Amino acid sequence: MKTSRNIGSPTSPPAETLDEIFLPGGVLDQALQDYEFRPSQLEMARAVSDAVRNGGTLCVEAGTGTGKTLAYLIPALLSGKRVMVSTATKNLQEQIFQKDIPFLRRHLFANLRAVCMMGRNNYLCLRRLEDHSRYQARLPFSRGKSVQKLREWAFRTATGERGELHWLADADPLWNQLDARSEICVGQKCRRFEDCFVTLMRKRAFEAHLIVANHAFLFANVALETDEIGRILPEFSTLIIDEAHEVEDIAGNYFGTHFSTFQLEELCRDCERDLEGNERFPRRIEAIAASALRLVDRFGEAAGRQSLNFFRRPDGFVVDLRDEHSDTVQAVRAALEVLAAELDVVRNRTEETESLRKRAGGLLAAVEEIFGRDSEDHVYWFERRGKGVAFHVTPIQVGACLRQHLYSRTATTVLTSATLATSGNFSFLKNRLGLEEAEELLTHGEFDHFNQAILFVPSGFPDPGQPDYQTHAIQAIRRILAVTDGGAFLLCTSVAQMRRFSEVLRRDGDYAVLCQGETPKGRLLESFKRTPRAVLCGTYSFWQGVDVRGEALRCVIIDKLPFQVPGEPVVAARLQLLKENGENPFAAYSLPSAIITLKQGLGRLIRSRRDRGILAVLDSRMRTRSYGIHFFESLPKCRITDKMKDLENFFRQDVS
């Protein structure tokens, strides 16, 4: 374990005690006009303070309304040690940086130095912008105009962050041609190294008291250890992982390897542009492009995520597709090897040539890792994405990786979320994340769910897999929406189900139906908030990280219990490993995973003491199956019913 490192207190004047900050009449009470003392917030702050002082690991489930962000930031910063906070979503990361940190500077930590760190693809690459501008005359007028706007912005911006470009659409492919992703970076060899936005971000981080990152950035960097410009992350004494229920899946992605046919195609396009006029390369580029097309042809027919080495064919036979399509893979290998070798011997190699050589070598290494090796500790899988195919190798368990690369580099680790515990304990989280010892705190939040919410779970309802489930479900949805007059989130476990329900509700014509994917998420939420009688239909991205307070959201309906698909390659491998180790895969993994997801989805409804409404889970298995009791025990205590009349009576009551 790393020893604590004190970089100087960010406070001026000297820090108050936690009681002087959180109790009635304290700093927060004086600073916030609508401040409400929350006992659970002070309880969490004290636990975090003890963890920072004594070292080790702390797990905290901070129920909705706890105010967990200030409960961990304040005691961690009072220590004077460098603090790293990591969140699952950029939304929470930006909220901390744009809202909480300015507040703390005004009222507690006047000299606080903080930096927001995001993945490299969120920053503009000045070298790529310069190179792109050389070809501006060949670009369509609208694209050339966008490049010019980016050049003007590059002179003004202090951070080079993609989030500042409100005029550039989320899906605009131009940004992919100009970002600072690691595979195109040439590090200190770059002519723009000193004023590179990634270099500047790193310098600010080494001078900061507080670093605010996201899980993707954190795990990408701890897995890599060093970047083209050296170690991106400075040493930190305290690590706070917010939204820690997301860690296993995100960490698995970054401790694994992947490549896609899109990367091969992009390499070809950049080679054609940067090696224009060099007669040695057209055939090499054509070979890579052709091999990418063959990969799509061979692997592109399967839908969803599929196993590479245990692929079940339509005739029922299980085969290793890496062997079945070895000729296609060998063509990719050979084409990349030849290109990398020839780029390596180019005379007067430029930065662009060096970047291309690095990318070709990186793709070749990924192909070897996925198609040339076989590890029992990893899952090999692929998925169709639009017109391309992506290939992955992912560790089955991430606990050992986290112990080696993450926990060992910090004195204190705090893991928190509104949903970490299942059936009142943290065993599932600790097992999945390799936590051998940890202090635990489970707070129940500050909201009165018994009076603010009612939970509807039907009786005598067909199971979701039965043919007549759809009919019963849509009838129940219509009756619930009639009670609340819209104002609902309809959260589904699949895109297909979401579309079916949204189509039926639109045909009914009774409500303003908004559907995920039709407009960007932020715009969709804003439309929902200001549209009377709205119903927002969404899938997993709306189950968490979404905060709609007040009258706009009066109901959250969930179609069925959110069990993960057992045939999904990574899930199947985790279940199989548990079975081989003598454990019950359903009880040890499937059930607690579903409980945490359900808690996240239902948690969208009650976001303040004034919120009130209906929670509905249209899955009678919560009542009829023996495991249903574990769901009920893990949810906030509220009234439970299977009668529509109770929902009507609940809404007739005066709101206190």
XYZ file of C-alpha atoms in Angstrom:
656
model
C 0.000 0.000 0.000
C 1.241 3.490 -0.838
C 2.085 5.785 2.043
C 0.053 8.934 2.442
C 1.386 11.945 0.617
C 0.509 15.421 1.924
C 0.708 18.124 -0.746
C -0.337 20.997 1.494
C -3.767 21.915 2.771
C -6.127 23.473 0.216
C -7.906 25.279 3.032
C -7.651 28.897 4.072
C -8.298 29.563 6.922
C -7.501 26.231 8.682
C -10.172 23.543 8.370
C -13.226 23.402 10.589
C -14.386 20.125 12.114
C -17.030 18.030 10.365
C -19.612 18.974 13.000
C -18.927 22.679 12.396
C -19.515 22.105 8.687
C -22.530 19.760 8.569
C -24.572 20.355 11.742
C -27.397 22.947 11.896
C -25.889 26.424 12.178
C -22.672 25.224 10.543
C -20.888 26.284 7.361
C -23.291 24.545 4.961
C -26.356 25.824 6.818
C -25.071 29.393 6.509
C -24.034 28.991 2.891
C -27.165 27.307 1.518
C -30.534 29.028 1.728
C -32.518 25.773 1.596
C -30.058 23.660 3.604
C -31.540 20.669 5.424
C -29.402 18.810 7.935
C -29.046 15.189 6.874
C -27.847 12.790 9.595
C -26.821 10.206 6.994
C -24.588 12.791 5.271
C -22.686 13.514 8.488
C -22.486 9.779 9.232
C -20.912 9.160 5.827
C -18.540 12.120 6.161
C -17.280 10.784 9.486
C -16.745 7.321 7.977
C -14.791 8.795 5.047
C -12.719 10.899 7.448
C -11.816 7.793 9.467
C -10.895 5.900 6.289
C -8.632 8.701 5.056
C -6.951 8.973 8.446
C -6.489 5.224 9.037
C -6.069 3.944 5.471
C -7.692 0.888 3.927
C -10.972 0.439 2.058
C -14.479 1.712 2.802
C -17.721 0.697 1.042
C -20.661 3.087 1.430
C -24.175 2.713 0.077
C -25.469 6.270 0.311
C -29.230 6.140 -0.099
C -30.907 8.732 -2.293
C -30.913 12.121 -0.596
C -27.782 11.507 1.467
C -25.806 14.193 -0.347
C -22.883 11.830 -0.849
C -20.753 14.114 -3.031
C -20.128 16.661 -0.275
C -20.006 13.838 2.268
C -16.885 12.443 0.624
C -15.303 15.580 -0.849
C -15.161 17.634 2.349
C -13.491 15.101 4.689
C -11.118 13.938 1.947
C -9.969 17.508 1.196
C -9.647 18.374 4.885
C -6.820 15.811 5.058
C -4.593 17.943 2.813
C -3.750 14.840 0.765
C -4.195 14.576 -2.988
C -7.622 13.136 -3.788
C -8.750 11.326 -6.942
C -12.514 11.112 -7.543
C -13.753 8.849 -10.332
C -17.346 8.693 -11.599
C -19.064 6.355 -14.055
C -20.564 9.152 -16.136
C -19.288 12.415 -17.559
C -22.512 14.045 -16.326
C -21.611 13.479 -12.661
C -17.978 14.366 -13.368
C -19.021 17.697 -14.850
C -21.514 18.325 -12.022
C -18.750 17.915 -9.440
C -16.380 20.165 -11.355
C -18.846 22.871 -12.374
C -21.118 22.947 -9.310
C -19.577 21.371 -6.198
C -15.987 22.567 -6.578
C -16.904 26.274 -7.074
C -19.144 26.005 -4.001
C -16.329 24.490 -1.924
C -13.918 27.203 -3.070
C -16.338 29.934 -1.990
C -17.136 28.545 1.431
C -14.403 26.154 2.594
C -11.335 25.665 0.424
C -10.351 29.036 -0.998
C -7.047 27.783 -2.429
C -8.330 24.506 -3.814
C -6.567 23.456 -7.025
C -8.684 21.005 -9.018
C -8.499 19.500 -12.491
C -11.038 17.594 -14.577
C -9.429 14.724 -16.505
C -11.127 12.944 -19.383
C -10.043 10.377 -21.936
C -7.723 11.513 -24.712
C -10.476 11.362 -27.311
C -12.156 14.289 -25.515
C -9.263 16.633 -26.380
C -8.304 18.306 -29.629
C -4.994 17.271 -31.192
C -3.295 20.421 -32.493
C -1.023 18.463 -34.828
C -3.934 16.666 -36.443
C -5.822 19.963 -36.788
C -2.855 21.518 -38.590
C -2.513 18.503 -40.867
C -6.232 18.456 -41.577
C -6.203 22.149 -42.452
C -3.709 21.472 -45.248
C -6.413 19.535 -47.058
C -9.152 22.067 -46.386
C -9.384 23.079 -50.050
C -10.427 19.511 -50.922
C -13.149 19.365 -48.298
C -16.852 20.064 -48.949
C -17.742 23.671 -48.139
C -19.634 22.846 -44.921
C -16.806 20.625 -43.666
C -14.167 23.223 -44.500
C -16.193 25.828 -42.614
C -16.335 23.532 -39.559
C -12.559 23.046 -39.650
C -12.091 26.818 -39.730
C -14.371 27.220 -36.685
C -12.314 24.598 -34.866
C -9.087 26.465 -35.670
C -10.542 29.686 -34.254
C -11.725 27.849 -31.134
C -8.308 26.218 -30.675
C -6.747 29.689 -30.222
C -9.300 30.630 -27.541
C -9.814 27.485 -25.476
C -7.789 26.798 -22.353
C -8.578 23.081 -22.198
C -9.308 21.880 -25.751
C -12.195 19.780 -24.408
C -14.836 18.454 -26.784
C -17.594 19.470 -24.351
C -17.067 23.157 -25.167
C -18.165 22.636 -28.790
C -21.932 22.911 -28.417
C -22.310 23.543 -32.150
C -20.660 20.249 -33.148
C -23.110 17.340 -33.180
C -22.348 14.377 -30.929
C -22.059 11.997 -33.874
C -20.120 14.344 -36.187
C -17.273 12.216 -37.668
C -15.039 15.292 -37.954
C -14.056 15.074 -34.280
C -12.771 11.496 -34.723
C -10.329 12.845 -37.305
C -8.982 15.487 -34.921
C -9.016 14.076 -31.385
C -5.929 13.195 -29.342
C -6.519 9.460 -28.906
C -3.466 7.531 -27.760
C -2.994 5.399 -30.880
C -2.216 8.471 -33.023
C -0.052 10.247 -30.438
C 3.708 10.438 -31.075
C 4.423 11.855 -27.625
C 7.491 14.023 -27.123
C 8.391 13.698 -30.796
C 5.383 15.856 -31.659
C 6.053 19.444 -32.759
C 3.089 20.582 -30.621
C 4.038 18.586 -27.515
C 4.581 21.574 -25.208
C 1.220 23.223 -25.926
C -0.672 19.930 -26.389
C -3.933 19.976 -24.432
C -3.210 16.501 -22.995
C 0.227 17.682 -21.842
C -1.343 20.731 -20.204
C -3.988 18.570 -18.499
C -1.225 16.362 -17.095
C 0.720 19.360 -15.779
C -2.375 20.691 -14.005
C -3.001 17.272 -12.473
C 0.485 17.122 -10.963
C -0.193 20.462 -9.232
C -3.748 19.706 -8.082
C -5.222 18.866 -4.687
C -8.247 17.242 -6.349
C -8.508 15.284 -9.602
C -11.981 14.543 -10.974
C -11.975 11.775 -13.588
C -14.335 9.140 -14.926
C -13.999 5.361 -14.720
C -13.096 4.991 -18.384
C -10.212 7.440 -18.036
C -9.064 5.971 -14.717
C -8.943 2.350 -15.852
C -7.485 3.173 -19.249
C -4.563 4.855 -17.501
C -3.971 2.436 -14.623
C -4.049 -0.468 -17.104
C -1.573 1.328 -19.375
C 0.571 2.705 -16.521
C 2.451 5.043 -18.896
C 1.327 7.010 -21.916
C 3.228 8.500 -24.841
C 3.974 11.523 -22.679
C 4.748 9.480 -19.553
C 2.539 8.638 -16.617
C -0.654 10.676 -16.997
C -1.904 10.189 -13.440
C 0.148 11.608 -10.571
C 0.339 9.787 -7.249
C -2.747 10.199 -5.070
C -3.343 9.198 -1.463
C -7.136 8.941 -1.488
C -9.214 7.342 -4.236
C -12.985 7.818 -4.200
C -14.909 5.695 -6.692
C -18.421 7.056 -7.078
C -21.066 5.002 -8.925
C -18.937 1.999 -7.964
C -21.591 -0.480 -9.109
C -20.289 0.160 -12.659
C -16.660 -0.716 -11.934
C -16.592 -4.406 -12.912
C -17.860 -3.942 -16.463
C -15.898 -0.764 -17.216
C -12.650 -2.097 -15.736
C -13.072 -5.318 -17.718
C -13.148 -3.344 -20.957
C -9.884 -1.545 -20.200
C -7.955 -4.491 -18.789
C -8.740 -6.329 -22.004
C -7.932 -5.767 -25.681
C -10.052 -4.899 -28.678
C -9.912 -3.793 -32.294
C -12.474 -3.201 -35.028
C -12.786 -3.109 -38.779
C -13.541 0.612 -38.400
C -9.975 1.094 -37.120
C -8.594 -0.782 -40.116
C -10.640 1.343 -42.493
C -9.594 4.563 -40.756
C -5.935 3.526 -40.951
C -6.340 3.012 -44.690
C -7.908 6.458 -45.181
C -5.161 8.187 -43.203
C -2.447 6.276 -45.051
C -3.909 7.350 -48.394
C -3.868 10.970 -47.248
C -0.511 11.127 -45.445
C 1.427 8.873 -47.836
C 0.052 10.441 -50.997
C 2.614 10.300 -53.796
C 4.593 7.443 -52.263
C 4.336 4.637 -54.832
C 5.225 1.860 -52.364
C 2.054 2.021 -50.295
C -1.122 1.877 -52.430
C -0.988 -1.942 -52.689
C -0.352 -2.272 -48.956
C -3.344 -0.079 -48.163
C -5.555 -2.003 -50.586
C -4.582 -5.281 -48.889
C -5.676 -4.000 -45.464
C -8.932 -2.588 -46.847
C -9.704 -5.898 -48.556
C -8.953 -7.891 -45.397
C -11.272 -5.624 -43.377
C -14.090 -6.294 -45.844
C -13.490 -10.047 -45.551
C -13.690 -9.821 -41.750
C -17.075 -8.118 -42.038
C -18.205 -10.732 -44.546
C -17.150 -13.651 -42.333
C -18.209 -12.313 -38.926
C -20.873 -9.733 -39.758
C -23.939 -11.957 -40.034
C -24.235 -12.850 -36.322
C -26.477 -10.534 -34.299
C -25.572 -9.164 -30.872
C -22.523 -10.209 -28.885
C -21.181 -13.645 -29.727
C -18.392 -15.877 -28.471
C -15.414 -16.261 -30.779
C -14.067 -19.552 -29.475
C -17.355 -21.159 -28.390
C -19.647 -20.061 -31.225
C -22.811 -22.115 -31.624
C -23.728 -22.593 -35.283
C -27.360 -22.913 -36.467
C -26.873 -26.711 -36.684
C -26.056 -26.794 -32.956
C -22.322 -27.512 -33.282
C -19.950 -25.366 -31.206
C -16.859 -24.183 -33.071
C -13.906 -21.836 -32.611
C -14.391 -19.156 -35.252
C -10.752 -18.179 -34.931
C -9.876 -21.553 -36.477
C -12.805 -21.559 -38.913
C -11.740 -18.201 -40.384
C -7.991 -18.470 -39.856
C -7.298 -17.663 -43.518
C -9.125 -14.327 -43.216
C -7.350 -13.466 -39.962
C -3.980 -14.403 -41.455
C -4.636 -12.006 -44.337
C -5.196 -9.179 -41.836
C -2.022 -10.146 -39.957
C 0.085 -10.275 -43.093
C -1.209 -6.961 -44.449
C -0.531 -5.160 -41.160
C 2.924 -6.737 -40.789
C 3.988 -5.596 -44.256
C 2.624 -2.067 -43.759
C 4.257 -1.688 -40.328
C 7.584 -2.970 -41.632
C 7.602 -0.616 -44.606
C 6.575 2.360 -42.494
C 9.454 1.503 -40.158
C 12.044 1.970 -42.889
C 10.625 5.098 -44.529
C 13.358 7.679 -44.943
C 12.901 11.068 -43.307
C 9.995 9.708 -41.281
C 7.557 12.457 -40.332
C 5.299 12.676 -37.285
C 2.429 11.492 -39.460
C 4.402 8.474 -40.660
C 5.417 7.646 -37.094
C 1.779 7.815 -36.008
C 0.709 5.472 -38.816
C 3.498 3.009 -37.949
C 2.419 3.024 -34.307
C -1.221 2.430 -35.209
C -0.398 -0.439 -37.561
C 1.752 -2.035 -34.857
C -0.965 -1.569 -32.242
C -3.613 -3.184 -34.430
C -1.271 -6.068 -35.220
C -0.677 -6.633 -31.482
C -4.459 -6.614 -30.853
C -5.036 -9.171 -33.627
C -2.353 -11.412 -32.109
C -3.844 -11.055 -28.614
C -7.363 -11.965 -29.746
C -6.709 -14.529 -32.480
C -3.296 -15.935 -31.583
C -3.634 -16.712 -27.882
C -5.935 -18.677 -25.616
C -6.328 -17.902 -21.922
C -8.794 -19.623 -19.620
C -8.982 -16.389 -17.608
C -10.345 -14.372 -20.531
C -13.404 -14.237 -22.783
C -12.997 -13.931 -26.554
C -15.986 -12.371 -28.298
C -17.183 -10.153 -31.144
C -20.142 -7.980 -32.058
C -21.625 -6.403 -35.149
C -21.649 -2.585 -35.022
C -23.453 -1.002 -37.941
C -21.439 -1.906 -41.017
C -18.422 -3.107 -39.072
C -17.324 -5.744 -36.562
C -15.481 -5.303 -33.253
C -13.400 -8.049 -31.611
C -12.614 -8.256 -27.888
C -10.753 -10.214 -25.236
C -11.959 -9.451 -21.693
C -10.841 -10.817 -18.308
C -13.519 -12.929 -16.635
C -12.607 -11.550 -13.213
C -11.226 -8.062 -12.598
C -10.478 -8.355 -8.876
C -6.828 -9.369 -9.327
C -6.274 -6.585 -11.878
C -7.776 -4.013 -9.518
C -5.637 -5.186 -6.598
C -2.462 -5.051 -8.695
C -3.019 -1.829 -10.631
C -5.382 0.269 -8.507
C -5.764 -0.512 -4.815
C -1.998 -0.932 -4.366
C -1.232 2.624 -5.472
C -3.377 4.446 -2.923
C -3.523 4.546 0.876
C -7.322 4.849 1.043
C -10.032 3.643 -1.331
C -13.678 4.646 -0.859
C -16.309 2.956 -3.027
C -19.767 4.488 -2.976
C -23.077 4.557 -4.824
C -26.770 4.757 -4.077
C -26.887 1.042 -4.986
C -24.057 -1.180 -3.753
C -25.672 -3.553 -1.242
C -27.904 -6.526 -1.950
C -30.085 -7.997 0.810
C -28.462 -5.586 3.248
C -24.789 -6.501 2.738
C -21.804 -5.815 0.462
C -20.694 -9.413 -0.170
C -21.498 -9.313 -3.877
C -19.563 -6.095 -4.513
C -16.546 -7.238 -2.485
C -16.385 -10.583 -4.289
C -16.679 -9.069 -7.753
C -14.113 -6.297 -7.158
C -11.510 -8.296 -5.275
C -11.939 -6.475 -1.957
C -10.439 -8.742 0.675
C -11.087 -6.444 3.636
C -13.241 -3.332 3.835
C -15.119 -1.225 6.329
C -18.830 -0.948 5.486
C -21.550 1.668 5.883
C -25.130 1.375 4.630
C -27.185 4.557 4.940
C -30.888 4.559 4.113
C -31.048 8.047 2.707
C -33.191 10.945 3.786
C -36.453 10.372 1.926
C -39.704 8.979 3.331
C -40.429 6.385 0.659
C -43.341 4.979 2.653
C -45.279 8.207 2.215
C -43.700 9.444 -0.995
C -44.019 6.316 -3.139
C -46.137 3.239 -3.709
C -44.793 0.092 -5.393
C -47.075 -1.796 -7.797
C -46.196 -5.423 -8.570
C -49.009 -7.370 -10.276
C -50.392 -10.707 -9.120
C -51.728 -13.318 -11.536
C -49.685 -11.778 -14.336
C -48.104 -14.020 -17.005
C -44.312 -14.321 -16.847
C -42.450 -12.085 -19.324
C -41.561 -15.061 -21.526
C -45.183 -16.113 -22.073
C -47.056 -15.103 -25.255
C -49.804 -13.117 -23.526
C -47.393 -11.042 -21.421
C -47.349 -8.169 -23.933
C -51.118 -7.794 -23.838
C -51.256 -7.744 -20.038
C -48.280 -5.389 -19.804
C -49.667 -2.760 -22.174
C -53.045 -2.879 -20.408
C -51.308 -2.268 -17.069
C -49.213 0.562 -18.550
C -52.340 2.278 -19.909
C -54.114 2.064 -16.541
C -51.106 3.364 -14.589
C -50.603 6.267 -17.010
C -54.297 7.126 -16.671
C -53.787 7.435 -12.901
C -50.736 9.704 -13.193
C -51.843 11.462 -16.409
C -48.486 10.705 -18.014
C -45.368 12.120 -16.436
C -43.715 8.694 -16.632
C -40.484 6.906 -17.410
C -41.150 3.571 -19.108
C -37.853 1.704 -18.673
C -37.333 -1.481 -20.666
C -34.743 -4.242 -20.606
C -34.394 -4.356 -24.400
C -34.552 -1.963 -27.332
C -37.119 -4.189 -29.073
C -39.468 -4.058 -26.076
C -39.041 -0.290 -25.790
C -40.022 0.145 -29.438
C -43.054 -2.133 -29.131
C -44.432 -0.235 -26.155
C -43.710 3.200 -27.637
C -45.422 2.295 -30.916
C -48.577 1.152 -29.088
C -48.695 4.283 -26.915
C -48.217 6.524 -29.955
C -51.065 4.811 -31.763
C -53.245 5.392 -28.708
C -52.494 9.103 -29.032
C -53.175 9.898 -25.380
C -49.680 11.048 -24.375
C -46.611 12.793 -25.753
C -44.331 9.779 -26.299
C -40.572 10.367 -26.385
C -38.262 7.518 -27.310
C -34.563 6.972 -26.624
C -32.396 7.189 -29.728
C -34.617 9.616 -31.608
C -32.794 12.671 -30.217
C -29.716 13.093 -27.986
C -30.246 12.064 -24.374
C -29.902 15.568 -22.901
C -32.350 17.063 -25.364
C -34.791 14.205 -24.760
C -34.738 14.852 -21.007
C -35.315 18.578 -21.489
C -38.283 17.840 -23.754
C -39.691 15.469 -21.141
C -39.406 18.058 -18.358
C -41.281 20.779 -20.250
C -43.849 18.642 -22.119
C -47.195 18.065 -20.351
C -48.391 14.446 -20.100
C -45.115 13.080 -21.459
C -43.974 9.442 -21.416
C -40.275 8.783 -21.975
C -39.465 5.272 -23.215
C -35.860 4.215 -22.601
C -33.465 1.335 -22.053
C -30.488 0.959 -19.721
C -28.910 4.385 -20.278
C -31.974 5.924 -18.565
C -31.901 3.539 -15.598
C -29.164 5.574 -13.884
C -27.494 8.975 -13.897
C -30.793 10.716 -14.739
C -32.172 13.306 -12.316
C -35.683 14.667 -12.929
C -37.137 16.364 -9.864
C -40.624 17.652 -9.208
C -43.980 17.209 -10.868
C -42.615 16.291 -14.308
C -41.851 12.712 -13.201
C -44.722 11.066 -11.334
C -44.183 7.455 -12.256
C -41.453 4.944 -13.156
C -42.596 1.746 -14.881
C -40.166 -1.146 -15.439
C -41.191 -3.889 -17.823
C -39.442 -6.830 -16.139
C -36.731 -7.805 -13.685
C -33.403 -6.786 -15.269
C -31.551 -10.102 -15.315
C -28.529 -10.066 -17.590
C -28.719 -12.210 -20.739
C -27.051 -15.499 -19.678
C -25.848 -16.177 -23.231
C -23.925 -12.900 -23.506
C -20.251 -14.022 -23.718
C -18.826 -12.184 -20.703
C -21.842 -12.993 -18.516
C -21.779 -16.656 -19.614
C -18.086 -16.922 -18.735
C -18.644 -15.421 -15.281
C -21.521 -17.812 -14.610
C -19.513 -20.817 -15.808
C -16.552 -19.915 -13.594
C -18.802 -19.666 -10.537
C -20.298 -23.066 -11.367
C -16.838 -24.613 -11.717
C -15.921 -23.179 -8.316
C -18.901 -24.913 -6.723
C -21.083 -21.823 -6.344
C -24.668 -21.239 -7.457
C -24.277 -18.841 -10.444
C -27.812 -17.483 -10.117
C -27.559 -16.692 -6.419
C -23.956 -15.487 -6.572
C -24.185 -13.323 -9.698
C -27.424 -13.107 -11.690
C -29.700 -12.229 -8.761
C -27.541 -9.552 -7.041
C -26.714 -7.936 -10.409
C -30.427 -7.655 -11.203
C -31.195 -6.261 -7.732
C -28.654 -3.460 -8.131
C -29.970 -2.569 -11.603
C -33.585 -2.550 -10.405
C -32.655 -0.272 -7.489
C -31.017 2.099 -9.965
C -34.083 2.186 -12.208
C -36.617 2.725 -9.432
C -34.300 5.331 -7.916
C -35.139 7.723 -10.747
C -38.476 8.626 -9.090
C -37.785 10.027 -5.627
C -35.031 12.651 -5.969
C -36.174 15.173 -3.340
C -38.415 15.389 -0.273
C -41.147 16.894 -2.447
C -41.208 14.134 -5.067
C -44.091 11.690 -4.993
C -45.316 8.954 -7.306
C -45.765 5.358 -8.437
C -43.104 2.706 -8.869
C -44.233 -0.237 -10.990
C -42.484 -3.508 -11.878
C -44.618 -5.453 -14.352
C -43.098 -8.804 -13.438
C -45.105 -11.064 -11.141
C -42.019 -13.250 -10.559
C -41.237 -10.836 -7.721
C -44.264 -12.366 -5.988
C -44.267 -15.937 -7.282
C -40.594 -16.957 -7.237
C -38.587 -17.688 -4.106
C -35.962 -15.116 -5.077
C -38.549 -12.316 -5.162
C -38.147 -11.643 -1.454
C -34.527 -10.548 -2.070
C -35.755 -7.792 -4.418
C -38.310 -6.539 -1.908
C -35.774 -6.596 0.942
C -33.266 -4.562 -1.073
C -35.654 -1.774 -2.107
C -36.497 1.277 0.039
C -39.409 0.573 2.373
C -42.645 1.732 0.780
C -46.225 0.571 0.420
C -46.648 -2.414 -1.906
C -49.801 -3.291 -3.815
C -51.159 -5.270 -6.736
C -54.375 -3.239 -6.988
C -54.951 -0.312 -9.319
C -57.446 1.109 -6.832
C -54.618 1.638 -4.337
C -52.707 3.654 -6.933
C -55.742 5.845 -7.544
C -56.232 6.408 -3.810
C -52.539 7.242 -3.389
C -52.803 9.986 -5.988
C -55.977 11.391 -4.445
C -54.198 12.013 -1.143
C -53.070 15.531 -0.413
C -49.321 15.955 -0.706
C -48.033 16.940 2.725
